[in-house]
Tab-separated table of C-alpha atoms and ligand atoms in Angstrom:
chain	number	residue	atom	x	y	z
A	1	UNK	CA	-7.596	-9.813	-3.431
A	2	UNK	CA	-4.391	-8.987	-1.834
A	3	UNK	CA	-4.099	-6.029	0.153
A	4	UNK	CA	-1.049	-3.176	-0.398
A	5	UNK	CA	0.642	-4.397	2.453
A	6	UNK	CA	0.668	-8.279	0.942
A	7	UNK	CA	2.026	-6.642	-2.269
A	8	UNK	CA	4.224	-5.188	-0.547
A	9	UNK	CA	5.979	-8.279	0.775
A	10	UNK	CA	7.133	-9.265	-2.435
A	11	UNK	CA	8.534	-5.516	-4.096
A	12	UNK	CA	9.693	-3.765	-0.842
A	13	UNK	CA	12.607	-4.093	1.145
A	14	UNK	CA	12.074	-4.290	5.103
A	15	UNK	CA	14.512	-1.015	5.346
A	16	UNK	CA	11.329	1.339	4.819
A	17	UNK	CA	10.219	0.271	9.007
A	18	UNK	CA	5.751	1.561	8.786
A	19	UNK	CA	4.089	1.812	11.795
A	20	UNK	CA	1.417	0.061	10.769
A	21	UNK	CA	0.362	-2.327	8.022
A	22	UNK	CA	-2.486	-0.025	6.526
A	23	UNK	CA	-3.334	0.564	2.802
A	24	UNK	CA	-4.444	3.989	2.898
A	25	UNK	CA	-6.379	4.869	-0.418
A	26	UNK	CA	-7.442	8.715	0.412
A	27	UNK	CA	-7.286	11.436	2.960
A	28	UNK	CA	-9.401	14.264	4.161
A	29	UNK	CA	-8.733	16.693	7.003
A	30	UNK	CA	-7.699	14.358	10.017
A	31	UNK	CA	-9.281	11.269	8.493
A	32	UNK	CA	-7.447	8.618	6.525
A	33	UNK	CA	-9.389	6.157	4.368
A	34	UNK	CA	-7.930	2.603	4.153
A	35	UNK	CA	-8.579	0.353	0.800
A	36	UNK	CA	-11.140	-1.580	3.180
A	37	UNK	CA	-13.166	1.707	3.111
A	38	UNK	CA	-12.814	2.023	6.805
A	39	UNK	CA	-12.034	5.286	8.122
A	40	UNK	CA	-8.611	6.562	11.191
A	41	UNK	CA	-8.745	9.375	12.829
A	42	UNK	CA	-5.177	10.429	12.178
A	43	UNK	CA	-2.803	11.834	14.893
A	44	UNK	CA	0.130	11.016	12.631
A	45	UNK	CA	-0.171	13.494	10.000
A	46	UNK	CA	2.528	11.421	7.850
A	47	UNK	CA	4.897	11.892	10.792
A	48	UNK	CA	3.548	15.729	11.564
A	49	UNK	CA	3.347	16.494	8.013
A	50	UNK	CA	0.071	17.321	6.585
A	51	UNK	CA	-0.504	20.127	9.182
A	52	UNK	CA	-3.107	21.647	7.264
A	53	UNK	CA	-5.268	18.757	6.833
A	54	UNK	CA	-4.860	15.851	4.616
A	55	UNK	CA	-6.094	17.176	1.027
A	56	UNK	CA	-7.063	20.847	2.100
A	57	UNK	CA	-9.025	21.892	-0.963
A	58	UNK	CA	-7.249	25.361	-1.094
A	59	UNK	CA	-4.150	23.543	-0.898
A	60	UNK	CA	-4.990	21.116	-3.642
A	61	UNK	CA	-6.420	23.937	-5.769
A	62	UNK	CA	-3.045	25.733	-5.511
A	63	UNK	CA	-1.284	23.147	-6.913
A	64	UNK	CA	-3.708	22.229	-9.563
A	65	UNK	CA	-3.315	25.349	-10.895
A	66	UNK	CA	0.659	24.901	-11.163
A	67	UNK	CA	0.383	21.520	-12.506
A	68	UNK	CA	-1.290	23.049	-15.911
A	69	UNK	CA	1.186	25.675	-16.002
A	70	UNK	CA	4.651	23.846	-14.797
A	71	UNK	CA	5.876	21.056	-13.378
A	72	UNK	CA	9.471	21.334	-13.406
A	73	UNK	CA	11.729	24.005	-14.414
A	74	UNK	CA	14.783	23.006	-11.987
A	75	UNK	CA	16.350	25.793	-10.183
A	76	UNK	CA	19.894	25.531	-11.217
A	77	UNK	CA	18.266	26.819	-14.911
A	78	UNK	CA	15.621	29.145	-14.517
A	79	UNK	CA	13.279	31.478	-12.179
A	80	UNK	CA	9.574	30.364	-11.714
A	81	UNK	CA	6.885	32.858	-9.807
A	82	UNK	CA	5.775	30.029	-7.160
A	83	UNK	CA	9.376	29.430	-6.095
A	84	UNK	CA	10.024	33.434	-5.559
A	85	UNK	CA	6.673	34.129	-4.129
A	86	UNK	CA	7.256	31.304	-1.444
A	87	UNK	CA	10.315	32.734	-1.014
A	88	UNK	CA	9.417	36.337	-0.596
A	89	UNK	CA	6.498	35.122	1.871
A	90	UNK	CA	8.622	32.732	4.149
A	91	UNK	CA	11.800	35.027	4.609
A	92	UNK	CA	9.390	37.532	5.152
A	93	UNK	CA	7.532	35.499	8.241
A	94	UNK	CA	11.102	34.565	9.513
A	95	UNK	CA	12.020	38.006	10.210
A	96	UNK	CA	14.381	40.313	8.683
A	97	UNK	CA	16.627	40.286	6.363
A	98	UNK	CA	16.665	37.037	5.913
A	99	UNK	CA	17.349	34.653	2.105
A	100	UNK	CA	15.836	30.950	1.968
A	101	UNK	CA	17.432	28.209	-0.027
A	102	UNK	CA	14.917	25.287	-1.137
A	103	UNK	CA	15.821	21.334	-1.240
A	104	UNK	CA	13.424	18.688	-0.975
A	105	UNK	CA	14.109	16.320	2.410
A	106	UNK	CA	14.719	17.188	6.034
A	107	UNK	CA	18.398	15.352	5.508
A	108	UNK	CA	18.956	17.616	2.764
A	109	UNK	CA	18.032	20.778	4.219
A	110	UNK	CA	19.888	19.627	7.508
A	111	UNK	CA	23.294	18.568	4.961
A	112	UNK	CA	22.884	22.149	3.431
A	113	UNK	CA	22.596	24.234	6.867
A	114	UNK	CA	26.211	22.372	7.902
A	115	UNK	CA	27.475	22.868	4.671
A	116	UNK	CA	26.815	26.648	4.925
A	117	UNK	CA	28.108	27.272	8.068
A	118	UNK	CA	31.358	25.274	7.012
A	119	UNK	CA	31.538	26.929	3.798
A	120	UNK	CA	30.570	30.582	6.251
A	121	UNK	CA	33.427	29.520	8.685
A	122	UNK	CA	35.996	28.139	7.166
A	123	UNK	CA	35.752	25.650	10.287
A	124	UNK	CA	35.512	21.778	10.418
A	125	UNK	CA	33.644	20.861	13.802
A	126	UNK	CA	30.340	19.927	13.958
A	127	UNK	CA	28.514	19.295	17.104
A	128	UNK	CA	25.185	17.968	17.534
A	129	UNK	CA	23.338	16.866	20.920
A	130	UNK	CA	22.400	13.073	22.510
A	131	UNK	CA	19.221	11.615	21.475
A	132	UNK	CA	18.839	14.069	18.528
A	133	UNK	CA	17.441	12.812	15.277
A	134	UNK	CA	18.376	14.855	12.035
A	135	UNK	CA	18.383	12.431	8.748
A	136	UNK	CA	19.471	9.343	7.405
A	137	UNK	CA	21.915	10.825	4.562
A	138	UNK	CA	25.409	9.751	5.820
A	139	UNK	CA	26.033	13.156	7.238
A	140	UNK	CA	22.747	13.633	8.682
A	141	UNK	CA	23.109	10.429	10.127
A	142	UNK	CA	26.602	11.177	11.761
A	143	UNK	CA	24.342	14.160	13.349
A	144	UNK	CA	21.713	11.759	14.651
A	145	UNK	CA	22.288	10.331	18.459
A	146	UNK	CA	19.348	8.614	18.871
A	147	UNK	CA	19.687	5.234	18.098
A	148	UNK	CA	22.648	3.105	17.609
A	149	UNK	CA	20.890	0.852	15.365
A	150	UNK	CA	20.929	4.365	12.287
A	151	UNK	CA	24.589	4.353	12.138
A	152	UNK	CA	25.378	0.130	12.469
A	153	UNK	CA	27.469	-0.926	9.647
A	154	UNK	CA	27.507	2.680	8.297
A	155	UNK	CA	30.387	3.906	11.251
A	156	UNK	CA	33.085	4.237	8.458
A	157	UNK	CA	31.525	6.464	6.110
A	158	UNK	CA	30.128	9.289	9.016
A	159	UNK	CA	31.951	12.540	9.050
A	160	UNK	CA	33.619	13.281	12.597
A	161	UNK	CA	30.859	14.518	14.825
A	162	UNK	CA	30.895	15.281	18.531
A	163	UNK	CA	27.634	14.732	20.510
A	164	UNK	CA	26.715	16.371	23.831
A	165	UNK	CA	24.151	15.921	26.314
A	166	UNK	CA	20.668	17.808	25.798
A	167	UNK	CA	18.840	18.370	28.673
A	168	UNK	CA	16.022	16.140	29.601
A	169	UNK	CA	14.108	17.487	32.687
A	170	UNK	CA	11.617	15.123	32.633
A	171	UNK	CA	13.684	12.007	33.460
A	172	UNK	CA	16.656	13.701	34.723
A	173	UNK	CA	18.028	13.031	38.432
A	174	UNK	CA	19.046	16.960	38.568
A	175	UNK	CA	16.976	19.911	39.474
A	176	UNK	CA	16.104	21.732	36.187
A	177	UNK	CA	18.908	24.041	36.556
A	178	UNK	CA	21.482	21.481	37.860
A	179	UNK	CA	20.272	19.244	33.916
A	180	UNK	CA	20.931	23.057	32.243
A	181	UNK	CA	24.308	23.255	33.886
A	182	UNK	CA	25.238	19.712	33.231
A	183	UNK	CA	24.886	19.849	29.784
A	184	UNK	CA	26.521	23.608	29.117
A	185	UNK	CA	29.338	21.766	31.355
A	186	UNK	CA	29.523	19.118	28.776
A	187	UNK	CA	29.840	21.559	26.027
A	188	UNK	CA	32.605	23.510	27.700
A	189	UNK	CA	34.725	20.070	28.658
A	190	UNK	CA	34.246	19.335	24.885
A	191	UNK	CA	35.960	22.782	23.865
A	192	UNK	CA	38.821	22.079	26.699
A	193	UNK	CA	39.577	18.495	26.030
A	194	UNK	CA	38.250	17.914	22.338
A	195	UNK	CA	38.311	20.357	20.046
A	196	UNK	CA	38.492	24.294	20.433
A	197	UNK	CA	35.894	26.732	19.987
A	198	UNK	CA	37.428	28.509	17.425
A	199	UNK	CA	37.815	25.499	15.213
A	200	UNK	CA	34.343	24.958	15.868
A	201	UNK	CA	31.743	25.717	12.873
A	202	UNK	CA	28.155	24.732	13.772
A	203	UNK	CA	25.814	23.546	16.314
A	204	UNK	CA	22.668	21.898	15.326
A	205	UNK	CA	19.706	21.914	17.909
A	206	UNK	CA	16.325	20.910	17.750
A	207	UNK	CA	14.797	23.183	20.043
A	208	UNK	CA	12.048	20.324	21.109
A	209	UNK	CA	13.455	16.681	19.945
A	210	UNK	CA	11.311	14.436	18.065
A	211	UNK	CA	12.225	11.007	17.219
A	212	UNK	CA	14.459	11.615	20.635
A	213	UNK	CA	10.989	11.558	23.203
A	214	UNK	CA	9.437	14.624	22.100
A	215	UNK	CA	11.526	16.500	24.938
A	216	UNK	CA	11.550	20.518	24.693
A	217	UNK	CA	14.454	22.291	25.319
A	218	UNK	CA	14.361	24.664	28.595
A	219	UNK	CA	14.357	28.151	27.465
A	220	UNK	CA	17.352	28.787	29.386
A	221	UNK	CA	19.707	26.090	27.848
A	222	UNK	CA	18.692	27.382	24.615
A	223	UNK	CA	19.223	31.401	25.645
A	224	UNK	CA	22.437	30.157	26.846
A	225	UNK	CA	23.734	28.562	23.455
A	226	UNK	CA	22.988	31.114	21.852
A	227	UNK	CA	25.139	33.513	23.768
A	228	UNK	CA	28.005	30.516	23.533
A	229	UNK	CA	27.233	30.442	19.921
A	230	UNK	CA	28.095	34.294	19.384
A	231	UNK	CA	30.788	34.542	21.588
A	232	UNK	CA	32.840	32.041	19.711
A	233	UNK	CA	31.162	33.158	16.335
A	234	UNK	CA	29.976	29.403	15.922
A	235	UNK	CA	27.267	29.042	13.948
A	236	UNK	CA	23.682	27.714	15.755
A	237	UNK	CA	21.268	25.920	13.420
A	238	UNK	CA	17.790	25.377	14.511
A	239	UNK	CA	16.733	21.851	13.215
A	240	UNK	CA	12.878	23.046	12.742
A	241	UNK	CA	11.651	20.229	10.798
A	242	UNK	CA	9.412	18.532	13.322
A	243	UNK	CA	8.681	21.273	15.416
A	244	UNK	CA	8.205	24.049	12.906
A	245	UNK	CA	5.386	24.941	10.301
A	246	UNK	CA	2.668	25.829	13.085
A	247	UNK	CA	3.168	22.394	15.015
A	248	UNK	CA	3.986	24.468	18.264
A	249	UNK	CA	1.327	27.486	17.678
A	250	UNK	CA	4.270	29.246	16.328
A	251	UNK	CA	5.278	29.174	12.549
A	252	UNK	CA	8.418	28.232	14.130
A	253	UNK	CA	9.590	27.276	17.494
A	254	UNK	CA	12.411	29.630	17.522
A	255	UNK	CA	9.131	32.299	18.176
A	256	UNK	CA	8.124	30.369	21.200
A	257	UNK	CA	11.234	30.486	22.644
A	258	UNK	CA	12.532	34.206	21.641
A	259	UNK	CA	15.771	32.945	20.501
A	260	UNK	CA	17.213	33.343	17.114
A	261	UNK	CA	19.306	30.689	15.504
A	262	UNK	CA	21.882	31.978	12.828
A	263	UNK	CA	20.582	28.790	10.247
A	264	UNK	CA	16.985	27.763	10.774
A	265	UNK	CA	16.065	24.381	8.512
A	266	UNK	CA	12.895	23.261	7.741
A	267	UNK	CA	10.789	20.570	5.571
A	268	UNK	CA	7.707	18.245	6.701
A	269	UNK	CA	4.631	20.781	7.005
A	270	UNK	CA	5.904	23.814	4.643
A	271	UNK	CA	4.455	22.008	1.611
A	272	UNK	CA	1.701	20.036	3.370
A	273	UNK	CA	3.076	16.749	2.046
A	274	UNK	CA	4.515	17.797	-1.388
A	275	UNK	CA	8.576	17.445	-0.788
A	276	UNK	CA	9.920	20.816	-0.243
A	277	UNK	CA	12.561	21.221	2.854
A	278	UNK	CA	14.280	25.142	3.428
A	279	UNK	CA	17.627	26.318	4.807
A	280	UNK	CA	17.298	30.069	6.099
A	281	UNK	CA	19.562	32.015	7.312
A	282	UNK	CA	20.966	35.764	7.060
A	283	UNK	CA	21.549	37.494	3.986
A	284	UNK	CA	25.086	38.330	5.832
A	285	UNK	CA	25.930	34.613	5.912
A	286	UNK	CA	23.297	33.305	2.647
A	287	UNK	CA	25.743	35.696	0.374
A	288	UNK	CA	28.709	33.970	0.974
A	289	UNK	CA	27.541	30.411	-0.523
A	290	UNK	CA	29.053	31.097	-3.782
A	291	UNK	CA	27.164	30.126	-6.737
A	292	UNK	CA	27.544	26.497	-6.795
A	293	UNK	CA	28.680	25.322	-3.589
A	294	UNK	CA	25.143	23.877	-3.169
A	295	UNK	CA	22.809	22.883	-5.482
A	296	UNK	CA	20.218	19.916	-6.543
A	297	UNK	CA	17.978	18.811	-9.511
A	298	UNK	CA	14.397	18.596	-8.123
A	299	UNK	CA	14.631	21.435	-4.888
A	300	UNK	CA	11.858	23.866	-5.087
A	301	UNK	CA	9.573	22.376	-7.383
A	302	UNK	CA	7.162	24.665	-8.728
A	303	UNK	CA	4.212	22.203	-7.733
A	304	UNK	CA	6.012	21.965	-4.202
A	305	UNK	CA	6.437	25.784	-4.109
A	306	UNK	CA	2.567	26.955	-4.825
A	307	UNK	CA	1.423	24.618	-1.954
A	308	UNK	CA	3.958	26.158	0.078
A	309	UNK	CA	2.246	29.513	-0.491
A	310	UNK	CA	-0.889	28.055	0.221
A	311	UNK	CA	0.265	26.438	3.125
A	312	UNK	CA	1.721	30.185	4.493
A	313	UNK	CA	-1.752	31.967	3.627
A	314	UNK	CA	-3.490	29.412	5.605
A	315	UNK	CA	-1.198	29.541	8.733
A	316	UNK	CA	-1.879	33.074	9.628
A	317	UNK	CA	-1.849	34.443	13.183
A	318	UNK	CA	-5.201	33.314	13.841
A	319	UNK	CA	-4.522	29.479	13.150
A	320	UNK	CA	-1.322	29.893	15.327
A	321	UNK	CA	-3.245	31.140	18.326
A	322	UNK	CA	-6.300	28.168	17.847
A	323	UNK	CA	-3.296	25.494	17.400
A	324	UNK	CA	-1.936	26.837	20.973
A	325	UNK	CA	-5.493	26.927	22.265
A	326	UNK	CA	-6.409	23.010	21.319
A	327	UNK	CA	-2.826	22.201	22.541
A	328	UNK	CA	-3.620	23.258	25.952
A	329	UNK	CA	-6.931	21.554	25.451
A	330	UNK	CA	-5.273	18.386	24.532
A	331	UNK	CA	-2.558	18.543	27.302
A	332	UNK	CA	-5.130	19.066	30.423
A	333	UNK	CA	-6.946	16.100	29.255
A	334	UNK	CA	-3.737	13.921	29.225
A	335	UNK	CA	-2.550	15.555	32.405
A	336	UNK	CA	-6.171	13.593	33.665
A	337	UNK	CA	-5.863	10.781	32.294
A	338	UNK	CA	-2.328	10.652	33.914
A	339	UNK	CA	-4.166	11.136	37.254
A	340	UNK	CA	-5.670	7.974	36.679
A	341	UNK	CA	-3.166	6.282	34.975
A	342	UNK	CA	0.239	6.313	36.982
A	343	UNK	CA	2.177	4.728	34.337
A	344	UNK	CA	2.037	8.214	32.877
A	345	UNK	CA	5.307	9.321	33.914
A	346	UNK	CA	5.266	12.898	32.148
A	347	UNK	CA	2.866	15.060	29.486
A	348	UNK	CA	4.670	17.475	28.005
A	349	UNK	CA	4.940	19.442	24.738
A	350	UNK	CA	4.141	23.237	23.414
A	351	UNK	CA	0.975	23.351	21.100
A	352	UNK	CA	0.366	20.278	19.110
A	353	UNK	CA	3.521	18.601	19.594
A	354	UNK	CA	2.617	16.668	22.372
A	355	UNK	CA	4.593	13.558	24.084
A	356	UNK	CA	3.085	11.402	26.873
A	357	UNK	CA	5.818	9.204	28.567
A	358	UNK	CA	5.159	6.154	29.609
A	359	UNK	CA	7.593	4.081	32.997
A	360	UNK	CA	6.864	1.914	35.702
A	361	UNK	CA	5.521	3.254	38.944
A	362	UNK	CA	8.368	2.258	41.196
A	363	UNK	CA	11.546	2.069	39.035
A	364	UNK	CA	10.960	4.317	36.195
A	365	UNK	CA	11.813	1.636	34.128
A	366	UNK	CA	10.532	2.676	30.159
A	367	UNK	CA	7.114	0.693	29.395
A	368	UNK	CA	8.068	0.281	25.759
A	369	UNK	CA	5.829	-2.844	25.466
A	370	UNK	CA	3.157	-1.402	26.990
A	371	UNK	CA	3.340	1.576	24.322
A	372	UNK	CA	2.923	-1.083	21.083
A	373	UNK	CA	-0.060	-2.335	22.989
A	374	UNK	CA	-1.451	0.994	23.815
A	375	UNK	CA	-1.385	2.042	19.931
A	376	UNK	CA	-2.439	-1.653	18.439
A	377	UNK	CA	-5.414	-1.042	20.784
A	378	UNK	CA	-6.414	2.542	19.706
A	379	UNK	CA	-4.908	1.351	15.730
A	380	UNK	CA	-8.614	-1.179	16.763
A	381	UNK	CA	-10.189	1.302	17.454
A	382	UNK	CA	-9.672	3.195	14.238
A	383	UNK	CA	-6.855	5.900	16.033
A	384	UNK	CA	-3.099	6.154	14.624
A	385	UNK	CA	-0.811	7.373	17.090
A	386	UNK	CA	3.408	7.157	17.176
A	387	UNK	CA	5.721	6.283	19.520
A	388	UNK	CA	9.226	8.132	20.034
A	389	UNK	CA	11.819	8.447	22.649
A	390	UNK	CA	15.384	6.136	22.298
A	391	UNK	CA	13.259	3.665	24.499
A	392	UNK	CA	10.110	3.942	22.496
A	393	UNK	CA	8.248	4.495	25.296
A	394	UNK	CA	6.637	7.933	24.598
A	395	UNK	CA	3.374	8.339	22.583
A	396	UNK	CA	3.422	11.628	20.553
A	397	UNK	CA	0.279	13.064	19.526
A	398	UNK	CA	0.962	14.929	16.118
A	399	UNK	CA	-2.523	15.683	14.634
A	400	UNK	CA	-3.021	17.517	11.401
A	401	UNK	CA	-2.988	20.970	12.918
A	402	UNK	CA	-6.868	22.054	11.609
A	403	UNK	CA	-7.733	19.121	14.344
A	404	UNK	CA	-11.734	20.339	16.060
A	405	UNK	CA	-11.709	20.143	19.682
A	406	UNK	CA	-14.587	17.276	19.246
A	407	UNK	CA	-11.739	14.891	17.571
A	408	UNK	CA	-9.229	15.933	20.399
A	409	UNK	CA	-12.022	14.323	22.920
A	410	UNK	CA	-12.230	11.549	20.473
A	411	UNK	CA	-9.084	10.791	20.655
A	412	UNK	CA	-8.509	11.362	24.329
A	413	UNK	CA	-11.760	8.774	24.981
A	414	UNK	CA	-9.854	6.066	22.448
A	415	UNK	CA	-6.818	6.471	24.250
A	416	UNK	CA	-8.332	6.127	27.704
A	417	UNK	CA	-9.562	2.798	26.250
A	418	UNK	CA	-6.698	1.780	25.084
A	419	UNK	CA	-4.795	2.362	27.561
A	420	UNK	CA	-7.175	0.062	30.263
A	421	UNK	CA	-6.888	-2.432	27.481
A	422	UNK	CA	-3.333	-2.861	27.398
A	423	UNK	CA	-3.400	-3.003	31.138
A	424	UNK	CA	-5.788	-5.763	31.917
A	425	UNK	CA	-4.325	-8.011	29.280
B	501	PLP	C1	14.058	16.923	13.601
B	501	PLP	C2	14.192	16.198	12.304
B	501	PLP	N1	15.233	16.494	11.500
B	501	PLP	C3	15.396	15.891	10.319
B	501	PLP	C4	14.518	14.932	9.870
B	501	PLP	C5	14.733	14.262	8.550
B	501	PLP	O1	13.796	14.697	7.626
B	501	PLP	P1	13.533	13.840	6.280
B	501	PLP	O2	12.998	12.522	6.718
B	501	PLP	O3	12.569	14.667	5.494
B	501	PLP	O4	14.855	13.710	5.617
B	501	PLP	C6	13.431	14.585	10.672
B	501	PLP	C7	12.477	13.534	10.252
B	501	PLP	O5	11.758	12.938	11.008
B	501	PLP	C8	13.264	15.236	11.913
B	501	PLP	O6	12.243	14.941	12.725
């Protein structure tokens, strides 16, 4: 019998890039079950996704119960209790005074926070950061800076937007605060040479980058934006979609930090794998969208909107604190196995977004290769693991969230394995 990925050969275009050629038949916790009946530990979580476990049972329960009530009542015709109750619970998590508008994608929550703060404005510029990753819609994709390859053939169709360096202190040549000052620099040339401040709408941040290396943001770049942000009443969106929903041991990284972004977007974990994304923002600035001005058949559906509630009752301040305890966890035993393994250039990450860099000894130079060996050996070994970084030469480690310690060691003892494997061959 042929396996998915054979059948796939024949129905699926090569656009859709896996990481791996797996049929996956069923999921539970951090496990994945392939059609084989063999069984990965899963530090993928659908691309950081299924943060509450693959299949949690209150999760599935939730939406069982919607399914026999309703499955679609489209929010551009009626009201439906799941989609207000999610919304009551996640403004109310955010902070105050806050309104959430639902969509289903991470590109379409990203397309709706610019077109709020142009709509907000009255402004046209957009500016977005190097190695940033924010969609593949063609706005989204004029956002994204993190591979040429995204926007090849597409160049004509992308909306004008200007890109700026985001600090990277872990391969930069500068002292932390000379990499902070470099970029702010950037910014400031940009509004002297470019285009002016106050013909300047948004900019879009992700506080840690994903697809870009998994490469945090120092607090004091991001304190600093902020106070550029309001002093030329630009509006700063927080791209949350890879590091929010508990992946940092905060419901959102904007908490870790202590800065406040004036648009917040989210999607990936706030449904646990059904497609719901959010754009949240201020009443003050949500009440000027006029009726219309954004919209969309399938956002909020009702099935999406009762996991999401699940998915909030389950990440409670408890969860948070055990996600930022196993982080730690996880990070001291890749900060040893970097003692041992000098091709380890950096570990870095807050909670369970976690990035381990990998560049030779002497020249630095990125060890993508060595990366697709390092995950084909632990894939062997029955471990799923990512790369990221515009090199590809960063593993991330993106667990389902409910991860036990025991599977953290697991994993840590595969990738020690792995990682002599790909050496000696
Ligand atoms: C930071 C960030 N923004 C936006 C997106 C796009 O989300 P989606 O694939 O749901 O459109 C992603 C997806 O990986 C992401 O990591």
């Amino acid at each position: 019998m042929k396996s998915l990925y054979e059948r796939s050969l024949a129905v699926l275009p090569p656009v859709a890039l896996r990481a791996t050629n797996l049929g996956i038949v069923k999921g539970d916790g951090v496990y994945l079950t392939s059609e084989d009946g063999q069984r990965y530990l899963d530090f993928a979580a659908g691309v950081a996704v299924t943060n509450c476990g693959h299949n949690n049972p209150k999760i599935v329960a939730a939406i069982e119960k919607q399914l026999h009530l309703l499955v679609h009542g489209g929010h551009n015709v009626v009201y439906y209790p799941s989609y207000i109750e999610l919304a009551e619970k996640l403004t109310k998590r955010v902070g105050k005074d806050y309104k959430v508008y639902f969509s289903n994608s991470g590109a379409e929550a990203n397309e709706g926070a610019v077109k709020l703060a142009l709509s907000v404005t009255k402004r046209n510029g957009i500016i977005a950061f190097s190695h940033s990753f924010h969609g593949r819609t063609l706005l989204t994709t004029a956002l994204t800076a993190s591979n040429s390859h995204y926007r090849e053939n597409y160049e004509n169709a992308l909306p004008t937007v200007y890109h700026v360096d985001y600090p990277d202190i872990y391969n930069s040549k500068l002292s932390k605060h000379e990499e902070i000052e470099h970029c702010l620099n950037e910014l400031q040339q940009l509004f002297k040479n470019i285009i002016a401040p106050s013909q300047v709408a948004c900019i879009i941040v992700e506080p840690i980058q994903g697809e870009g290396g998994y490469v945090p943001a120092p607090k004091e770049f991001l304190v600093e934006l902020r106070k550029i942000c309001s002093q030329y009443k630009i509006m700063l969106i927080f791209d949350e979609i890879q590091s929010g929903y508990g992946r940092t041991g905060y419901l959102f990284a904007k908490d870790y930090y202590a800065v406040e972004p004036d648009i917040l977007t989210s999607a990936k974990g706030i449904a646990n794998g059904l497609p719901l994304s959010a754009v949240i923002s201020k009443t003050e600035y949500m009440d000027q969208w006029s009726p219309g001005a954004h919209g969309g058949t399938f956002g909020g559906n009702p099935l999406a909107c009762a996991a999401g509630v699940a998915v909030l009752d389950i990440m409670n301040n408890e969860f948070l604190a055990d996600v930022r305890r196993k982080g730690k966890l996880f990070q001291q035993g890749l900060r040893q196995l970097q003692q041992k393994y000098s091709v380890i250039s950096s570990v870095r990450g807050v909670g369970l977004m976690i990035g381990a860099e990998f560049r030779s000894v002497d020249e630095k130079k990125p060890l993508t290769e060595l990366v697709t060996k390092i995950r084909q050996e632990a894939l062997k070994r029955h471990l799923i693991l990512l790369n990221c970084g515009v090199e590809h030469n960063v593993i991330r480690f993106i667990p389902p969230l409910v991860v036990k310690e025991a599977e953290l060691q697991t994993a840590l003892k595969v990738l020690n394995e792995s990682i002599a494997a790909s050496l000696t061959k």
